[in-house]
Coordinates of C-alpha atoms in Angstrom, one line a residue:
M279 CA 0.0 0.0 -0.2
S280 CA 1.4 3.2 -1.1
A281 CA 1.5 6.3 1.2
A282 CA -1.1 9.1 1.2
P283 CA -0.9 11.5 -1.3
P284 CA 2.0 14.1 -0.4
A285 CA 1.3 17.7 0.3
H286 CA 1.3 20.0 -2.8
A287 CA 3.4 23.2 -3.3
S288 CA 2.1 26.5 -5.1
S289 CA -1.5 25.9 -5.7
R290 CA -3.3 28.9 -6.9
S291 CA -4.9 29.4 -3.3
D292 CA -1.4 29.1 -1.7
V293 CA 0.2 31.7 -4.1
L294 CA -2.8 34.3 -3.6
K295 CA -2.6 34.0 0.3
S296 CA 1.1 34.4 0.1
A297 CA 0.8 37.4 -2.2
A298 CA -1.6 39.0 -0.1
A299 CA 0.3 38.7 3.1
Y300 CA 3.1 40.7 1.9
G301 CA 1.5 44.0 1.8
P302 CA -0.2 44.4 5.3
S303 CA 3.3 43.0 6.9
N304 CA 5.0 46.1 5.4
R305 CA 2.4 48.9 5.8
Y306 CA 1.1 48.6 2.2
K307 CA -2.5 48.2 1.0
I308 CA -2.3 45.8 -2.1
G309 CA -5.0 44.5 -4.0
I310 CA -4.6 41.4 -6.2
A311 CA -6.7 40.2 -9.2
V312 CA -6.2 37.6 -11.5
Y313 CA -8.2 36.6 -14.6
D314 CA -7.7 33.0 -16.3
T315 CA -8.9 34.0 -19.7
K316 CA -8.9 30.3 -20.6
R317 CA -11.3 28.9 -18.1
N318 CA -12.9 32.4 -17.5
K319 CA -12.4 32.5 -13.8
V320 CA -11.3 35.2 -11.8
Y321 CA -9.5 35.3 -8.4
G322 CA -8.8 37.8 -5.9
S323 CA -6.8 38.4 -2.8
G324 CA -6.5 41.0 -0.2
P325 CA -8.6 44.2 -1.0
Y326 CA -9.2 43.0 -4.7
K327 CA -12.5 44.9 -4.7
S328 CA -11.4 48.2 -3.3
T329 CA -10.6 51.2 -5.1
F330 CA -7.1 52.4 -6.0
A331 CA -5.9 55.5 -8.0
S332 CA -5.6 54.1 -11.6
E333 CA -2.2 56.5 -12.1
S334 CA -1.0 55.7 -15.8
V335 CA -3.3 52.5 -16.1
V336 CA -6.1 54.9 -17.4
K337 CA -4.0 55.3 -20.5
A338 CA -4.8 51.7 -21.6
M339 CA -8.5 53.0 -21.6
I340 CA -7.4 56.1 -23.7
A341 CA -6.0 53.7 -26.3
T342 CA -9.1 51.6 -26.3
R343 CA -11.3 54.5 -27.2
L344 CA -9.0 55.9 -29.7
I345 CA -9.2 52.6 -31.5
K346 CA -13.2 52.4 -31.2
Q347 CA -13.4 56.0 -32.5
G348 CA -11.5 54.7 -35.5
R349 CA -8.4 57.1 -34.8
M350 CA -5.6 54.6 -34.2
H351 CA -3.7 55.6 -37.4
G352 CA -1.0 57.8 -38.6
S353 CA 0.5 60.4 -36.2
T354 CA -2.1 59.2 -33.6
A355 CA -1.2 55.6 -33.6
K356 CA 2.4 56.5 -33.2
R357 CA 1.8 58.9 -30.3
A358 CA -0.4 56.6 -28.7
Y359 CA 1.9 53.7 -28.9
K360 CA 4.6 56.0 -27.0
M361 CA 1.9 56.8 -24.7
I362 CA 1.5 53.0 -23.9
T363 CA 5.1 52.0 -24.0
Q364 CA 6.8 54.8 -22.4
S365 CA 3.6 55.9 -20.2
D366 CA 3.8 59.5 -21.5
D367 CA 1.8 61.8 -19.4
G368 CA 1.7 64.6 -21.9
I369 CA 0.4 62.5 -24.8
A370 CA -2.4 61.0 -22.2
S371 CA -3.5 64.5 -21.1
A372 CA -3.6 65.8 -24.9
F373 CA -6.0 62.8 -25.8
Y374 CA -8.0 62.9 -22.6
G375 CA -10.8 65.3 -23.6
S376 CA -11.1 63.9 -26.9
V377 CA -11.9 60.2 -25.7
G378 CA -14.7 61.2 -23.0
G379 CA -12.8 63.1 -20.5
D380 CA -13.6 62.2 -17.0
G381 CA -16.7 60.1 -18.5
L382 CA -14.1 57.6 -19.9
I383 CA -14.3 55.0 -17.3
N384 CA -18.2 55.0 -17.6
W385 CA -18.0 54.6 -21.3
V386 CA -15.6 51.6 -20.8
K387 CA -17.9 50.2 -18.2
R388 CA -20.9 50.4 -20.1
H389 CA -19.3 49.2 -23.5
Y390 CA -17.5 46.2 -21.9
H391 CA -20.0 45.3 -19.1
V392 CA -17.8 45.8 -16.4
P393 CA -19.8 47.7 -13.5
D394 CA -17.2 47.2 -11.1
L395 CA -14.2 48.8 -12.6
G396 CA -14.7 51.8 -10.7
S397 CA -15.4 55.5 -10.8
P398 CA -14.4 59.0 -12.4
P399 CA -11.8 61.2 -10.9
R400 CA -12.7 63.4 -7.7
R401 CA -11.8 66.5 -9.6
A402 CA -12.3 67.5 -13.4
G403 CA -9.3 66.4 -15.7
W404 CA -7.3 64.7 -13.0
W405 CA -6.9 61.4 -15.0
G406 CA -4.5 59.8 -12.6
N407 CA -7.1 59.9 -9.6
T408 CA -9.6 57.8 -11.8
H409 CA -10.8 55.0 -9.1
I410 CA -10.3 51.6 -10.4
T411 CA -10.6 48.1 -8.5
P412 CA -8.2 45.3 -9.2
I413 CA -11.0 42.8 -9.8
G414 CA -12.8 45.2 -12.2
L415 CA -9.6 46.0 -14.1
V416 CA -8.7 42.3 -14.9
K417 CA -12.2 41.9 -16.2
F418 CA -11.6 44.9 -18.6
Y419 CA -8.4 43.4 -19.6
A420 CA -10.0 40.3 -20.4
K421 CA -12.8 41.9 -22.6
V422 CA -10.1 43.8 -24.3
K423 CA -8.3 40.6 -25.2
R424 CA -11.2 39.4 -27.0
D425 CA -12.1 42.5 -28.8
K426 CA -10.5 42.0 -32.4
K427 CA -10.2 45.4 -33.1
V428 CA -8.6 46.7 -29.8
G429 CA -6.5 43.5 -28.6
P430 CA -4.2 43.1 -31.1
W431 CA -3.2 46.6 -30.8
L432 CA -3.1 47.2 -27.3
L433 CA -1.6 43.8 -26.2
N434 CA 1.1 44.3 -28.8
A435 CA 2.1 47.7 -27.4
M436 CA 2.2 46.4 -23.8
H437 CA 4.5 43.7 -24.7
H438 CA 6.8 46.2 -25.9
A439 CA 7.0 48.6 -22.8
H440 CA 10.3 50.3 -22.3
Q441 CA 12.3 49.9 -19.1
Y442 CA 12.1 53.5 -18.3
G443 CA 9.0 55.6 -18.7
S444 CA 9.3 59.3 -20.4
D445 CA 9.9 60.9 -17.0
G446 CA 12.8 58.7 -16.3
T447 CA 10.9 56.2 -13.6
Y448 CA 12.1 52.7 -14.0
Q449 CA 8.9 50.8 -15.1
F450 CA 10.0 47.2 -15.0
F451 CA 8.9 46.8 -11.0
G452 CA 6.3 44.1 -10.3
L453 CA 5.2 42.0 -13.1
P454 CA 8.3 42.4 -15.5
S455 CA 10.8 41.6 -12.6
A456 CA 8.9 38.5 -11.7
T457 CA 8.2 36.7 -14.9
K458 CA 9.5 36.9 -18.7
H459 CA 7.6 38.0 -21.5
A460 CA 5.0 40.1 -19.8
A461 CA 2.5 42.8 -21.4
V462 CA 2.4 45.5 -19.1
K463 CA 0.9 48.7 -18.2
Q464 CA 2.3 50.2 -15.3
G465 CA 1.4 53.3 -13.3
W466 CA 2.8 55.4 -10.6
G467 CA 2.0 58.7 -8.8
L468 CA 0.7 60.6 -5.8
D469 CA -2.7 60.7 -6.9
Y470 CA -5.0 59.2 -4.6
D471 CA -7.8 61.3 -2.8
D472 CA -5.6 62.4 -0.2
W473 CA -3.3 64.1 -2.9
G474 CA 0.4 64.1 -2.0
R475 CA 0.0 61.8 1.3
S476 CA 0.1 58.3 -0.2
A477 CA 2.3 56.6 -3.0
D478 CA 0.2 54.8 -5.5
F479 CA 2.2 52.3 -7.7
N480 CA 0.4 49.9 -9.9
T481 CA 1.8 46.8 -11.9
T482 CA -0.8 45.2 -14.5
G483 CA -1.2 43.3 -17.6
F484 CA -1.0 39.8 -19.4
I485 CA 1.5 37.0 -18.4
N486 CA 2.0 33.4 -19.3
G487 CA 1.5 33.7 -23.0
D488 CA -1.4 36.3 -22.0
R489 CA -3.6 33.8 -20.6
Y490 CA -3.8 35.5 -17.5
A491 CA -4.7 39.3 -17.0
V492 CA -3.3 40.4 -13.6
A493 CA -3.7 43.4 -11.6
I494 CA -1.3 44.4 -8.5
L495 CA -2.6 47.9 -7.1
A496 CA -0.9 49.3 -3.9
R497 CA -0.8 52.4 -1.8
G498 CA 1.6 53.0 0.9
P499 CA 3.1 56.1 2.5
A500 CA 4.3 58.9 0.7
R501 CA 7.9 58.3 1.8
T502 CA 7.8 55.0 0.0
Y503 CA 7.4 56.7 -3.3
G504 CA 9.8 55.2 -5.9
R505 CA 12.0 52.3 -5.2
A506 CA 10.5 51.2 -1.9
I507 CA 6.9 50.6 -3.2
G508 CA 8.0 49.4 -6.5
N509 CA 10.2 46.7 -4.6
A510 CA 7.0 45.9 -2.6
L511 CA 5.0 45.0 -6.0
T512 CA 7.9 42.9 -7.2
Q513 CA 7.9 41.1 -4.0
T514 CA 4.0 40.7 -4.1
A515 CA 4.3 39.6 -7.8
R516 CA 7.1 37.1 -7.0
R517 CA 5.0 35.6 -4.5
L518 CA 2.0 35.4 -6.9
L519 CA 4.3 33.9 -9.7
P520 CA 6.6 31.5 -8.3
G521 CA 9.0 30.4 -11.2
G522 CA 7.7 33.3 -13.2
R523 CA 4.2 31.5 -13.7
F524 CA 0.9 31.5 -12.2
P525 CA 0.0 28.1 -11.2
D526 CA -2.4 26.2 -13.4
A527 CA -5.5 25.4 -11.7
N528 CA -5.9 22.3 -9.6
P529 CA -7.0 19.2 -11.7
V530 CA -10.5 18.4 -11.9
I531 CA -11.7 14.8 -12.7
Q532 CA -15.2 15.0 -14.7
H533 CA -15.6 11.5 -15.7
M534 CA -14.2 7.9 -15.4
S535 CA -14.8 5.1 -17.7
H536 CA -15.1 2.5 -14.9
R537 CA -16.3 3.6 -11.3
S538 CA -15.9 0.1 -9.8
G539 CA -13.4 -2.9 -10.0
T540 CA -11.6 -5.8 -8.4
T541 CA -9.8 -5.4 -5.4
L542 CA -6.9 -7.2 -7.2
G543 CA -6.5 -4.1 -9.3
G544 CA -5.4 -4.0 -12.8
Q545 CA -8.5 -2.4 -14.6
R546 CA -7.3 0.2 -17.1
I547 CA -9.5 3.3 -16.9
N548 CA -9.8 6.6 -18.9
V549 CA -10.1 9.7 -16.8
R550 CA -11.2 12.9 -18.6
G551 CA -11.4 16.3 -16.9
T552 CA -9.3 19.6 -17.0
D553 CA -5.6 20.9 -16.1
F554 CA -4.0 17.5 -16.1
T555 CA -0.5 19.3 -16.5
G556 CA 2.4 18.6 -14.4
V557 CA 0.7 15.2 -13.3
R558 CA 2.8 13.4 -10.6
A559 CA 0.4 10.7 -9.7
V560 CA -3.0 9.5 -9.2
Y561 CA -4.3 8.1 -5.7
F562 CA -7.1 5.5 -5.1
G563 CA -7.4 6.2 -1.6
S564 CA -4.0 5.7 -0.4
A565 CA -2.9 3.5 -3.1
R566 CA -1.1 4.7 -6.1
A567 CA -2.2 3.9 -9.7
T568 CA 0.4 2.3 -12.0
A569 CA 1.0 2.9 -15.7
V570 CA -0.6 6.5 -15.6
H571 CA -0.3 8.1 -19.2
V572 CA -1.1 11.9 -19.6
I573 CA -2.7 12.1 -23.1
S574 CA -3.7 15.8 -22.8
S575 CA -4.6 18.3 -20.5
T576 CA -8.1 16.8 -20.4
E577 CA -7.5 13.1 -20.4
L578 CA -5.2 10.3 -18.9
V579 CA -5.3 6.8 -18.9
L580 CA -4.3 4.6 -15.7
T581 CA -4.3 1.2 -14.2
A582 CA -6.1 1.0 -11.0
P583 CA -4.0 -0.5 -8.0
A584 CA -5.0 -3.1 -5.6
H585 CA -6.9 -2.0 -2.7
A586 CA -9.1 -3.3 0.1
A587 CA -13.2 -3.8 -0.7
G588 CA -15.0 -0.3 -0.4
A589 CA -15.4 2.9 -1.6
V590 CA -12.5 5.2 -2.2
S591 CA -11.6 8.7 -3.3
V592 CA -9.7 9.2 -6.6
R593 CA -7.5 12.2 -6.6
V594 CA -5.0 13.6 -9.3
L595 CA -1.9 15.1 -7.8
S596 CA -0.1 17.6 -10.0
T597 CA 2.9 20.1 -9.8
H598 CA 0.5 22.8 -8.7
G599 CA -2.2 21.0 -6.6
I600 CA -4.6 18.0 -5.8
S601 CA -7.9 17.5 -7.2
S602 CA -10.8 17.8 -4.7
I603 CA -12.7 14.8 -3.6
R604 CA -15.4 14.6 -6.0
S605 CA -14.8 11.0 -7.5
T606 CA -15.2 7.7 -6.0
Y607 CA -14.1 4.4 -7.1
R608 CA -15.8 1.3 -5.4
Y609 CA -13.7 -1.9 -5.0
V610 CA -15.3 -5.4 -4.9
R611 CA -13.9 -8.6 -3.7
P612 CA -13.9 -11.3 -6.2
P613 CA -16.4 -14.3 -5.3
T614 CA -15.3 -17.3 -3.2
V615 CA -17.1 -20.5 -3.1
T616 CA -17.3 -22.3 0.2
A617 CA -19.6 -25.2 -0.4
L618 CA -21.5 -27.5 -3.4
N619 CA -24.4 -29.5 -2.7
P620 CA -24.1 -32.1 -4.2
A621 CA -20.2 -32.5 -4.7
T622 CA -20.7 -35.4 -7.2
G623 CA -22.6 -36.0 -10.4
P624 CA -22.4 -38.3 -13.7
T625 CA -20.5 -37.6 -16.6
T626 CA -23.3 -37.2 -18.5
G627 CA -24.2 -33.8 -16.8
G628 CA -27.5 -32.3 -15.7
T629 CA -27.2 -32.2 -12.2
T630 CA -28.2 -29.1 -10.3
V631 CA -25.5 -27.9 -7.9
T632 CA -26.1 -25.6 -5.1
L633 CA -23.0 -23.3 -4.4
T634 CA -22.6 -21.4 -1.3
G635 CA -20.1 -18.5 -1.0
S636 CA -19.7 -14.8 -1.0
D637 CA -19.7 -11.9 -3.4
F638 CA -22.2 -13.6 -6.0
T639 CA -22.9 -10.1 -7.6
N640 CA -22.6 -9.4 -11.4
V641 CA -22.1 -13.1 -11.9
G642 CA -21.1 -13.8 -15.5
S643 CA -20.6 -17.4 -15.7
V644 CA -20.0 -20.7 -13.7
W645 CA -17.4 -23.0 -15.0
F646 CA -17.1 -26.7 -14.1
G647 CA -13.6 -27.2 -14.8
R648 CA -13.2 -26.0 -18.5
H649 CA -16.6 -26.2 -19.4
R650 CA -19.3 -23.5 -19.0
A651 CA -22.4 -24.5 -16.6
T652 CA -25.7 -25.0 -18.9
S653 CA -27.2 -22.7 -17.0
F654 CA -27.1 -21.0 -13.6
H655 CA -29.4 -18.9 -11.3
V656 CA -28.3 -16.4 -8.8
L657 CA -30.4 -16.8 -5.7
S658 CA -28.5 -14.0 -3.7
S659 CA -24.8 -12.8 -3.1
T660 CA -24.2 -16.0 -1.1
R661 CA -26.0 -18.7 -3.0
L662 CA -26.6 -19.6 -6.7
T663 CA -27.6 -22.7 -8.3
A664 CA -25.8 -24.2 -11.5
V665 CA -26.8 -27.0 -13.8
A666 CA -23.4 -29.3 -14.5
P667 CA -22.7 -29.7 -18.3
A668 CA -21.2 -33.1 -19.1
G669 CA -17.7 -34.1 -18.3
T670 CA -14.9 -36.5 -17.9
A671 CA -14.6 -38.8 -15.0
G672 CA -12.5 -37.0 -12.3
V673 CA -12.3 -33.8 -10.1
V674 CA -12.9 -30.2 -11.3
H675 CA -13.0 -27.1 -9.7
V676 CA -16.2 -25.4 -9.8
N677 CA -15.5 -21.6 -10.7
V678 CA -17.8 -18.6 -10.3
H679 CA -16.6 -15.5 -12.6
T680 CA -18.2 -12.1 -12.0
W681 CA -17.2 -8.4 -13.2
Y682 CA -14.6 -8.3 -10.2
G683 CA -12.9 -11.7 -11.0
G684 CA -13.0 -15.6 -10.5
A685 CA -13.4 -17.7 -7.3
P686 CA -10.0 -19.3 -6.2
A687 CA -9.6 -23.0 -6.5
T688 CA -9.9 -24.6 -3.0
A689 CA -10.8 -27.8 -1.8
A690 CA -14.4 -26.5 -0.9
N691 CA -15.2 -25.9 -4.5
Q692 CA -14.4 -29.4 -5.9
F693 CA -16.8 -31.3 -8.1
T694 CA -16.4 -34.9 -8.9
Y695 CA -17.7 -36.6 -12.1
T696 CA -18.5 -40.3 -12.0
A697 CA -18.9 -42.6 -14.6
P698 CA -22.2 -44.8 -14.9
A699 CA -22.2 -48.4 -13.9
R700 CA -21.4 -50.6 -17.0
A701 CA -24.5 -52.9 -17.9
A702 CA -23.8 -56.6 -18.2
T703 CA -23.7 -58.3 -21.6
A704 CA -24.8 -61.8 -22.9
P705 CA -22.2 -64.7 -23.5
A706 CA -20.8 -64.7 -27.0
S707 CA -21.4 -68.1 -27.6
G708 CA -25.5 -67.5 -27.5
G709 CA -26.1 -70.2 -24.7
P710 CA -28.2 -69.6 -21.9
T711 CA -27.1 -67.9 -18.7
A712 CA -27.1 -69.5 -15.5
A713 CA -30.2 -67.7 -14.4
S714 CA -32.4 -68.6 -17.6
A715 CA -30.9 -72.2 -17.8
P716 CA -34.2 -75.1 -17.5
S717 CA -34.2 -77.1 -14.6
S718 CA -33.1 -80.8 -14.7
S719 CA -36.9 -81.8 -15.1
S720 CA -37.8 -79.7 -17.8
A721 CA -36.7 -80.8 -21.6
P722 CA -34.9 -78.6 -23.8
A723 CA -36.9 -76.6 -26.2
P724 CA -36.3 -77.8 -29.8
P725 CA -34.5 -75.6 -32.1
P726 CA -37.0 -73.6 -34.4
S727 CA -37.3 -74.9 -37.9
S728 CA -36.1 -72.9 -40.9
A729 CA -39.8 -72.6 -41.5
S730 CA -40.3 -70.7 -38.5
A731 CA -38.1 -67.9 -38.7
R732 CA -37.7 -64.8 -36.6
P733 CA -41.2 -62.6 -37.0
S734 CA -40.7 -59.6 -39.3
G735 CA -41.2 -57.1 -36.2
G736 CA -37.7 -58.2 -35.2
A737 CA -38.7 -59.6 -31.7
P738 CA -36.3 -62.4 -30.6
P739 CA -37.4 -65.8 -31.3
S740 CA -38.9 -68.0 -28.9
G741 CA -36.4 -69.7 -26.2
A742 CA -33.7 -67.0 -27.1
V743 CA -31.9 -65.3 -24.5
T744 CA -32.8 -61.3 -24.3
P745 CA -29.7 -59.4 -23.0
D746 CA -30.4 -57.2 -19.7

């Protein structure tokens, strides 16, 4: 029997919890949201529904509206590209009014159906003060990615972000320092409602081949502006992305080709589900399956291990987590035969034998040695009757076969075939037997004349000896 499934490392819940713990322990308010665009599932940690100053993240909304207005060409496209890649404030201010000004965020909310994105700035024209939530922002990014007009242009620009912004600020804190090939739009400033009293830094964008939209929004004391709060975002992002990746989701079993099998194991089973990536093992209870072959991220094939009778949980362990207990497999013992009645019968077959034993469920056949019983009838899980087939004189084992195996051969399930008694025959000479010889006082009958031949019906002639 194998040991229980080992503890796993770096599940999604683990990294979200770890990332969220960094901020409060270092006096930062940090909200984290991740949107899995493949599974359409959003994850949040920390104050991910709270509002933060958008700072330069609002520039992604400005570019989106320019594209939707049909203006992303020529000099406008060149300037917008610089606005995104170098986070140029002057260009953002020049475009802001023409894309809706303070009403821009409300247009985005309506157009992309993201009601929890945030709210306009508190003062007119203060675009860095636009309020956004981590959860709303990743939803917006996910919608933009699917927008065939906006997605290609915006993600391309975000993938080409410069190491330093137009104002000389190092903008590769956070996501770019935690993973490779991120598409980012960063933000920094002092633009929350308490202007000048807090530092507001954001690291947002797409990671892991653009599968995940990520928003890590932070606020801290004004004295942390620059390297300190930027480092806080980097530390948070590294906890969220161990090894540079957001962990794949825990495996999920959705279907198994077989839900029960013999305690002896050995059954080949197809398993379908999701996130079968980095699979390390599959457990049936505490026993480890053998010959596990991952066909794809949604299918694997395995051989069930031996296990004691009863229902057990089936769980897939991967490098990023273990599936929840939602799939079970029932182990059933093979049948046993403890008594036969009668235990003998003629080689001609036809004897009705009552078998006593255990686990007579889903019986497929009953065998007398190498010959299948003429018929059988299951009376209960411990009794059945079977009609013996013809056989050869000698001892054979009576075996019950079910879906879960065959009964083992023991002295208790031995059946003896017996040959019928041989019949006596007349002497070859044709003379009378001792039993039919006439007494000494009786004269022998005369032999029949040739004229009195045997009748046409074939009956033996008078005085002839009839064999037994």
